[in-house]
Amino acid sequence: MEQVHADVQRLATDYPQLPLSELLPDLITTQDTVFTLLEQQRRPSQARQLYFLAGVTGGLLAKASHDMADPHAALTQARTAFVCADNADHNGLRAWIRGIQSLVSYWAGRTRESVRYAQSGAEFATTNTSSVWLPMNEARAWAALGNANAARAAIERAEDAWDGVQEDEVDELGGLCSFGRTRQIYYAAEALSWLPSQADAAGDYATRAVEAYADTASPEWAFGDQAGSHSALAIARIQAGELEGAEEAVAPVLGLAPEQRINGIINCTERVHRALRDSPLADAGAGLQEQIEIFTRTPLKSLPR
């Protein structure tokens, strides 16, 4: 049991920082081990812990399917993970999995569904960091829908939620299972970058996020969120009419290896492309648009599995 818990914690910690190809075999093996143990007769306390770990691995696999641009598989795995959270009777895990479902729906363009999952997760009386993550997920979805007031209100609720945060078993796993201040700043930058009226605020948040993610030794560092921060900054600079600044902001993203071109990163760069297309900089930015098109031709899902 201790070994399995250690394996799950390592996977949760490594997930935001390593290419999926390095993690997926161990993740699948660990989930198989957890379910094999569940098939054996266990004391109630052991069964609860195994269902908890099954819920976490299911959530990580849902994120993996999302990263490979398969939202149907991701949401199917997340529903299974939620059943495990129910069997473990763990509200913190239920809330975290709702966060995964909201994230997957957001990137799949199902923004109303993303709002619904985020609000559903908030119904669980949890004080772990998902209480901050869920309204930040909601903020991004509202912003994508063009509702600036709802997005701003969700960002404020997330900030207020820090006053009541108490880490639980989910947070203690770290990595993808915990939501920190740096990630919150990035989410705010991305949310506000959808809204032209919030361009200045989006630029401020994005600058702070880029600076924070520059520290690759930080436990909060994540290559996907770092790329998202740079993309949000590029969009803010396009909205401000700063083509050279936008090119500088997105350049590190366009240098990522194909193994790191997860679905979220591809979507972020495509948003930069659209922002440039719809701006007065479109003609002058043709070279940058072409670079983005070349980059997005080889997403992670196109690699041999």
Short mmCIF file of C-alpha atoms in Angstrom, two decimals:
data_model
loop_
_atom_site.label_atom_id
_atom_site.label_comp_id
_atom_site.label_asym_id
_atom_site.label_seq_id
_atom_site.Cartn_x
_atom_site.Cartn_y
_atom_site.Cartn_z
CA MET A 1 0.00 0.00 0.00
CA GLU A 2 2.80 2.40 0.87
CA GLN A 3 4.59 1.63 -2.39
CA VAL A 4 1.47 2.19 -4.48
CA HIS A 5 0.81 5.49 -2.71
CA ALA A 6 4.42 6.54 -3.36
CA ASP A 7 4.04 5.61 -7.05
CA VAL A 8 0.87 7.67 -7.41
CA GLN A 9 2.48 10.65 -5.66
CA ARG A 10 5.50 10.49 -7.95
CA LEU A 11 3.26 10.43 -11.02
CA ALA A 12 1.19 13.38 -9.77
CA THR A 13 4.35 15.37 -9.03
CA ASP A 14 6.09 14.53 -12.31
CA TYR A 15 3.06 14.95 -14.57
CA PRO A 16 3.27 18.75 -15.11
CA GLN A 17 7.04 18.66 -15.64
CA LEU A 18 7.81 15.67 -17.88
CA PRO A 19 6.65 14.66 -21.36
CA LEU A 20 3.64 12.36 -21.28
CA SER A 21 5.55 9.65 -23.18
CA GLU A 22 7.81 9.21 -20.16
CA LEU A 23 4.93 8.84 -17.71
CA LEU A 24 2.12 7.01 -19.48
CA PRO A 25 3.48 3.43 -19.19
CA ASP A 26 3.99 3.80 -15.41
CA LEU A 27 0.62 5.49 -15.03
CA ILE A 28 -1.21 2.63 -16.76
CA THR A 29 0.73 0.02 -14.77
CA THR A 30 -0.03 1.79 -11.50
CA GLN A 31 -3.74 1.97 -12.25
CA ASP A 32 -3.76 -1.76 -13.09
CA THR A 33 -2.04 -2.49 -9.78
CA VAL A 34 -4.57 -0.43 -7.82
CA PHE A 35 -7.55 -2.18 -9.43
CA THR A 36 -5.93 -5.60 -8.96
CA LEU A 37 -5.59 -4.87 -5.26
CA LEU A 38 -9.21 -3.71 -5.13
CA GLU A 39 -10.35 -7.07 -6.51
CA GLN A 40 -8.90 -8.76 -3.44
CA GLN A 41 -10.67 -8.79 -0.11
CA ARG A 42 -9.60 -5.75 1.89
CA ARG A 43 -10.34 -4.11 5.20
CA PRO A 44 -12.67 -1.10 4.80
CA SER A 45 -9.86 1.36 5.56
CA GLN A 46 -7.63 -0.24 2.91
CA ALA A 47 -10.45 -0.31 0.36
CA ARG A 48 -11.11 3.39 0.96
CA GLN A 49 -7.44 4.22 0.39
CA LEU A 50 -7.32 2.12 -2.76
CA TYR A 51 -10.45 3.78 -4.15
CA PHE A 52 -8.83 7.13 -3.37
CA LEU A 53 -5.70 6.17 -5.31
CA ALA A 54 -7.83 4.73 -8.13
CA GLY A 55 -9.64 8.07 -8.35
CA VAL A 56 -6.34 9.97 -8.56
CA THR A 57 -4.86 7.69 -11.24
CA GLY A 58 -8.12 7.89 -13.16
CA GLY A 59 -7.93 11.69 -13.04
CA LEU A 60 -4.33 11.63 -14.25
CA LEU A 61 -5.28 9.31 -17.12
CA ALA A 62 -8.16 11.64 -18.00
CA LYS A 63 -5.65 14.48 -18.21
CA ALA A 64 -3.42 12.28 -20.39
CA SER A 65 -6.27 11.62 -22.83
CA HIS A 66 -7.02 15.34 -22.89
CA ASP A 67 -3.36 16.09 -23.61
CA MET A 68 -3.59 13.76 -26.61
CA ALA A 69 -6.69 15.66 -27.83
CA ASP A 70 -9.21 12.93 -27.00
CA PRO A 71 -11.86 14.67 -24.85
CA HIS A 72 -14.33 11.79 -25.16
CA ALA A 73 -11.89 9.32 -23.59
CA ALA A 74 -10.84 11.94 -21.04
CA LEU A 75 -14.38 12.55 -19.80
CA THR A 76 -15.12 8.81 -19.74
CA GLN A 77 -12.06 8.21 -17.56
CA ALA A 78 -12.97 11.16 -15.36
CA ARG A 79 -16.45 9.73 -14.75
CA THR A 80 -14.86 6.45 -13.65
CA ALA A 81 -12.53 8.39 -11.39
CA PHE A 82 -15.51 10.19 -9.86
CA VAL A 83 -17.15 6.85 -9.05
CA CYS A 84 -13.94 5.89 -7.23
CA ALA A 85 -14.07 9.19 -5.32
CA ASP A 86 -17.64 8.35 -4.32
CA ASN A 87 -16.55 4.91 -3.10
CA ALA A 88 -13.75 6.56 -1.12
CA ASP A 89 -16.29 9.13 0.12
CA HIS A 90 -13.72 11.89 -0.33
CA ASN A 91 -15.07 15.37 -1.07
CA GLY A 92 -11.64 16.80 -1.84
CA LEU A 93 -11.14 14.16 -4.53
CA ARG A 94 -14.63 14.73 -5.91
CA ALA A 95 -13.88 18.45 -6.23
CA TRP A 96 -10.50 17.80 -7.90
CA ILE A 97 -12.03 15.46 -10.48
CA ARG A 98 -14.72 18.04 -11.24
CA GLY A 99 -11.80 20.38 -11.91
CA ILE A 100 -10.36 17.89 -14.40
CA GLN A 101 -13.75 17.62 -16.11
CA SER A 102 -14.05 21.41 -16.27
CA LEU A 103 -10.54 21.72 -17.72
CA VAL A 104 -11.17 19.08 -20.40
CA SER A 105 -14.48 20.68 -21.40
CA TYR A 106 -12.91 24.15 -21.60
CA TRP A 107 -10.20 23.07 -24.02
CA ALA A 108 -12.72 21.05 -26.03
CA GLY A 109 -14.69 24.27 -26.65
CA ARG A 110 -17.58 23.11 -24.47
CA THR A 111 -17.47 26.22 -22.33
CA ARG A 112 -20.98 26.03 -20.84
CA GLU A 113 -20.22 22.49 -19.76
CA SER A 114 -16.95 23.69 -18.26
CA VAL A 115 -18.84 26.23 -16.15
CA ARG A 116 -21.28 23.55 -15.05
CA TYR A 117 -18.54 21.17 -13.92
CA ALA A 118 -16.74 23.93 -12.04
CA GLN A 119 -19.92 24.97 -10.25
CA SER A 120 -20.78 21.34 -9.50
CA GLY A 121 -17.38 20.81 -7.90
CA ALA A 122 -17.86 23.89 -5.72
CA GLU A 123 -20.92 22.23 -4.18
CA PHE A 124 -18.64 19.87 -2.27
CA ALA A 125 -17.73 21.43 1.06
CA THR A 126 -13.99 21.11 0.50
CA THR A 127 -11.23 23.37 1.75
CA ASN A 128 -8.39 21.97 -0.35
CA THR A 129 -6.85 24.01 -3.16
CA SER A 130 -9.55 22.82 -5.57
CA SER A 131 -11.68 25.48 -3.88
CA VAL A 132 -9.43 27.98 -5.69
CA TRP A 133 -8.97 25.95 -8.88
CA LEU A 134 -12.68 25.48 -9.57
CA PRO A 135 -13.61 29.19 -9.72
CA MET A 136 -10.49 29.85 -11.82
CA ASN A 137 -11.69 27.17 -14.26
CA GLU A 138 -15.05 28.90 -14.21
CA ALA A 139 -13.40 32.28 -14.89
CA ARG A 140 -11.68 30.97 -18.04
CA ALA A 141 -14.91 29.49 -19.35
CA TRP A 142 -16.95 32.63 -18.65
CA ALA A 143 -14.28 34.73 -20.35
CA ALA A 144 -14.33 32.46 -23.42
CA LEU A 145 -18.08 33.06 -23.51
CA GLY A 146 -17.43 36.82 -23.47
CA ASN A 147 -18.93 37.39 -20.01
CA ALA A 148 -16.42 39.76 -18.41
CA ASN A 149 -18.46 40.36 -15.25
CA ALA A 150 -18.86 36.66 -14.48
CA ALA A 151 -15.16 36.03 -15.21
CA ARG A 152 -14.05 38.83 -12.89
CA ALA A 153 -16.43 37.66 -10.15
CA ALA A 154 -15.02 34.11 -10.39
CA ILE A 155 -11.45 35.40 -10.14
CA GLU A 156 -12.42 37.32 -6.98
CA ARG A 157 -14.09 34.23 -5.48
CA ALA A 158 -10.93 32.25 -6.12
CA GLU A 159 -8.81 34.84 -4.34
CA ASP A 160 -11.21 34.91 -1.37
CA ALA A 161 -11.12 31.11 -1.18
CA TRP A 162 -7.46 31.16 -0.08
CA ASP A 163 -8.57 32.35 3.36
CA GLY A 164 -10.20 28.97 4.02
CA VAL A 165 -7.74 26.63 2.28
CA GLN A 166 -6.55 23.65 4.30
CA GLU A 167 -4.49 21.03 2.48
CA ASP A 168 -5.84 17.48 2.41
CA GLU A 169 -4.75 14.10 1.02
CA VAL A 170 -5.18 15.34 -2.55
CA ASP A 171 -3.00 18.43 -2.07
CA GLU A 172 -0.35 16.40 -0.28
CA LEU A 173 0.26 14.44 -3.49
CA GLY A 174 1.52 17.67 -5.07
CA GLY A 175 2.05 18.41 -8.74
CA LEU A 176 -1.14 18.20 -10.78
CA CYS A 177 -3.16 17.45 -7.64
CA SER A 178 -2.47 20.82 -6.05
CA PHE A 179 -3.29 24.33 -7.23
CA GLY A 180 -0.84 27.07 -6.31
CA ARG A 181 -0.55 30.84 -6.60
CA THR A 182 1.55 30.74 -9.78
CA ARG A 183 -1.00 28.62 -11.58
CA GLN A 184 -3.74 30.97 -10.39
CA ILE A 185 -1.93 33.95 -11.94
CA TYR A 186 -1.61 32.09 -15.25
CA TYR A 187 -5.31 31.16 -15.26
CA ALA A 188 -6.24 34.81 -14.63
CA ALA A 189 -4.00 35.90 -17.51
CA GLU A 190 -5.55 33.40 -19.88
CA ALA A 191 -9.09 34.22 -18.80
CA LEU A 192 -8.68 37.97 -19.26
CA SER A 193 -6.86 37.53 -22.58
CA TRP A 194 -10.21 36.47 -24.06
CA LEU A 195 -11.62 39.93 -23.28
CA PRO A 196 -10.31 42.93 -25.26
CA SER A 197 -11.63 45.26 -22.55
CA GLN A 198 -9.32 43.55 -20.05
CA ALA A 199 -6.17 43.64 -22.20
CA ASP A 200 -4.12 45.69 -19.73
CA ALA A 201 -4.99 43.44 -16.80
CA ALA A 202 -4.32 40.35 -18.91
CA GLY A 203 -0.89 41.71 -19.80
CA ASP A 204 -0.07 42.39 -16.15
CA TYR A 205 -1.11 38.91 -15.04
CA ALA A 206 0.70 37.28 -17.97
CA THR A 207 3.92 39.17 -17.24
CA ARG A 208 3.79 38.00 -13.63
CA ALA A 209 3.09 34.42 -14.70
CA VAL A 210 5.95 34.37 -17.22
CA GLU A 211 8.33 35.66 -14.55
CA ALA A 212 7.14 33.06 -12.04
CA TYR A 213 7.45 30.15 -14.47
CA ALA A 214 10.97 31.21 -15.42
CA ASP A 215 12.14 29.36 -12.30
CA THR A 216 12.29 25.75 -13.52
CA ALA A 217 13.41 24.59 -10.07
CA SER A 218 10.14 25.66 -8.49
CA PRO A 219 7.79 22.84 -7.39
CA GLU A 220 5.01 24.74 -9.20
CA TRP A 221 6.85 24.80 -12.53
CA ALA A 222 4.91 23.19 -15.37
CA PHE A 223 5.90 23.35 -19.03
CA GLY A 224 2.27 23.48 -20.17
CA ASP A 225 1.31 26.36 -17.90
CA GLN A 226 4.55 28.15 -18.76
CA ALA A 227 3.65 27.91 -22.44
CA GLY A 228 0.13 29.12 -21.70
CA SER A 229 1.52 32.13 -19.84
CA HIS A 230 3.73 33.08 -22.78
CA SER A 231 0.80 32.69 -25.17
CA ALA A 232 -1.44 34.88 -23.01
CA LEU A 233 1.28 37.53 -22.95
CA ALA A 234 1.58 37.34 -26.73
CA ILE A 235 -2.18 37.87 -27.10
CA ALA A 236 -2.10 40.85 -24.74
CA ARG A 237 0.72 42.40 -26.74
CA ILE A 238 -1.11 41.83 -30.02
CA GLN A 239 -4.11 43.63 -28.54
CA ALA A 240 -1.75 46.48 -27.60
CA GLY A 241 -0.38 46.62 -31.16
CA GLU A 242 3.07 45.30 -30.19
CA LEU A 243 4.02 42.74 -32.84
CA GLU A 244 7.69 42.41 -31.86
CA GLY A 245 6.70 41.95 -28.23
CA ALA A 246 4.23 39.24 -29.21
CA GLU A 247 6.87 37.44 -31.26
CA GLU A 248 9.27 37.58 -28.32
CA ALA A 249 6.62 36.28 -25.92
CA VAL A 250 5.59 33.26 -27.98
CA ALA A 251 9.06 32.30 -29.26
CA PRO A 252 9.85 29.90 -26.36
CA VAL A 253 6.58 28.06 -26.98
CA LEU A 254 7.31 27.55 -30.67
CA GLY A 255 10.63 25.97 -29.68
CA LEU A 256 9.02 23.11 -27.74
CA ALA A 257 9.71 19.57 -28.92
CA PRO A 258 6.80 17.57 -30.43
CA GLU A 259 6.73 15.37 -27.28
CA GLN A 260 5.66 18.47 -25.31
CA ARG A 261 3.05 19.74 -27.77
CA ILE A 262 0.08 18.72 -25.68
CA ASN A 263 -3.45 19.70 -26.60
CA GLY A 264 -3.57 22.76 -24.34
CA ILE A 265 -0.36 24.19 -25.80
CA ILE A 266 -1.58 23.66 -29.37
CA ASN A 267 -4.82 25.44 -28.48
CA CYS A 268 -2.94 28.33 -26.85
CA THR A 269 -0.80 28.93 -29.94
CA GLU A 270 -3.85 28.71 -32.19
CA ARG A 271 -5.42 31.44 -30.05
CA VAL A 272 -2.36 33.61 -30.71
CA HIS A 273 -2.81 32.91 -34.43
CA ARG A 274 -6.48 33.96 -34.31
CA ALA A 275 -5.73 37.07 -32.26
CA LEU A 276 -3.17 38.13 -34.87
CA ARG A 277 -5.54 37.33 -37.74
CA ASP A 278 -8.26 39.53 -36.24
CA SER A 279 -5.96 42.46 -35.42
CA PRO A 280 -4.62 45.37 -37.50
CA LEU A 281 -1.25 43.54 -37.33
CA ALA A 282 -2.44 40.69 -39.54
CA ASP A 283 -0.43 41.58 -42.63
CA ALA A 284 2.74 42.47 -40.74
CA GLY A 285 2.39 39.32 -38.63
CA ALA A 286 2.16 36.88 -41.53
CA GLY A 287 5.56 35.41 -40.66
CA LEU A 288 4.54 34.70 -37.09
CA GLN A 289 1.29 33.13 -38.26
CA GLU A 290 3.26 30.82 -40.53
CA GLN A 291 5.56 29.80 -37.67
CA ILE A 292 2.52 28.90 -35.57
CA GLU A 293 1.01 26.88 -38.41
CA ILE A 294 4.22 24.89 -38.78
CA PHE A 295 4.34 24.31 -35.02
CA THR A 296 0.78 23.03 -34.79
CA ARG A 297 1.23 20.53 -37.64
CA THR A 298 2.96 18.12 -35.27
CA PRO A 299 0.93 17.92 -32.05
CA LEU A 300 1.49 15.18 -29.49
CA LYS A 301 -1.46 13.18 -30.84
CA SER A 302 0.27 12.74 -34.20
CA LEU A 303 3.26 10.90 -32.67
CA PRO A 304 3.40 7.10 -32.50
CA ARG A 305 1.82 5.98 -29.23
#
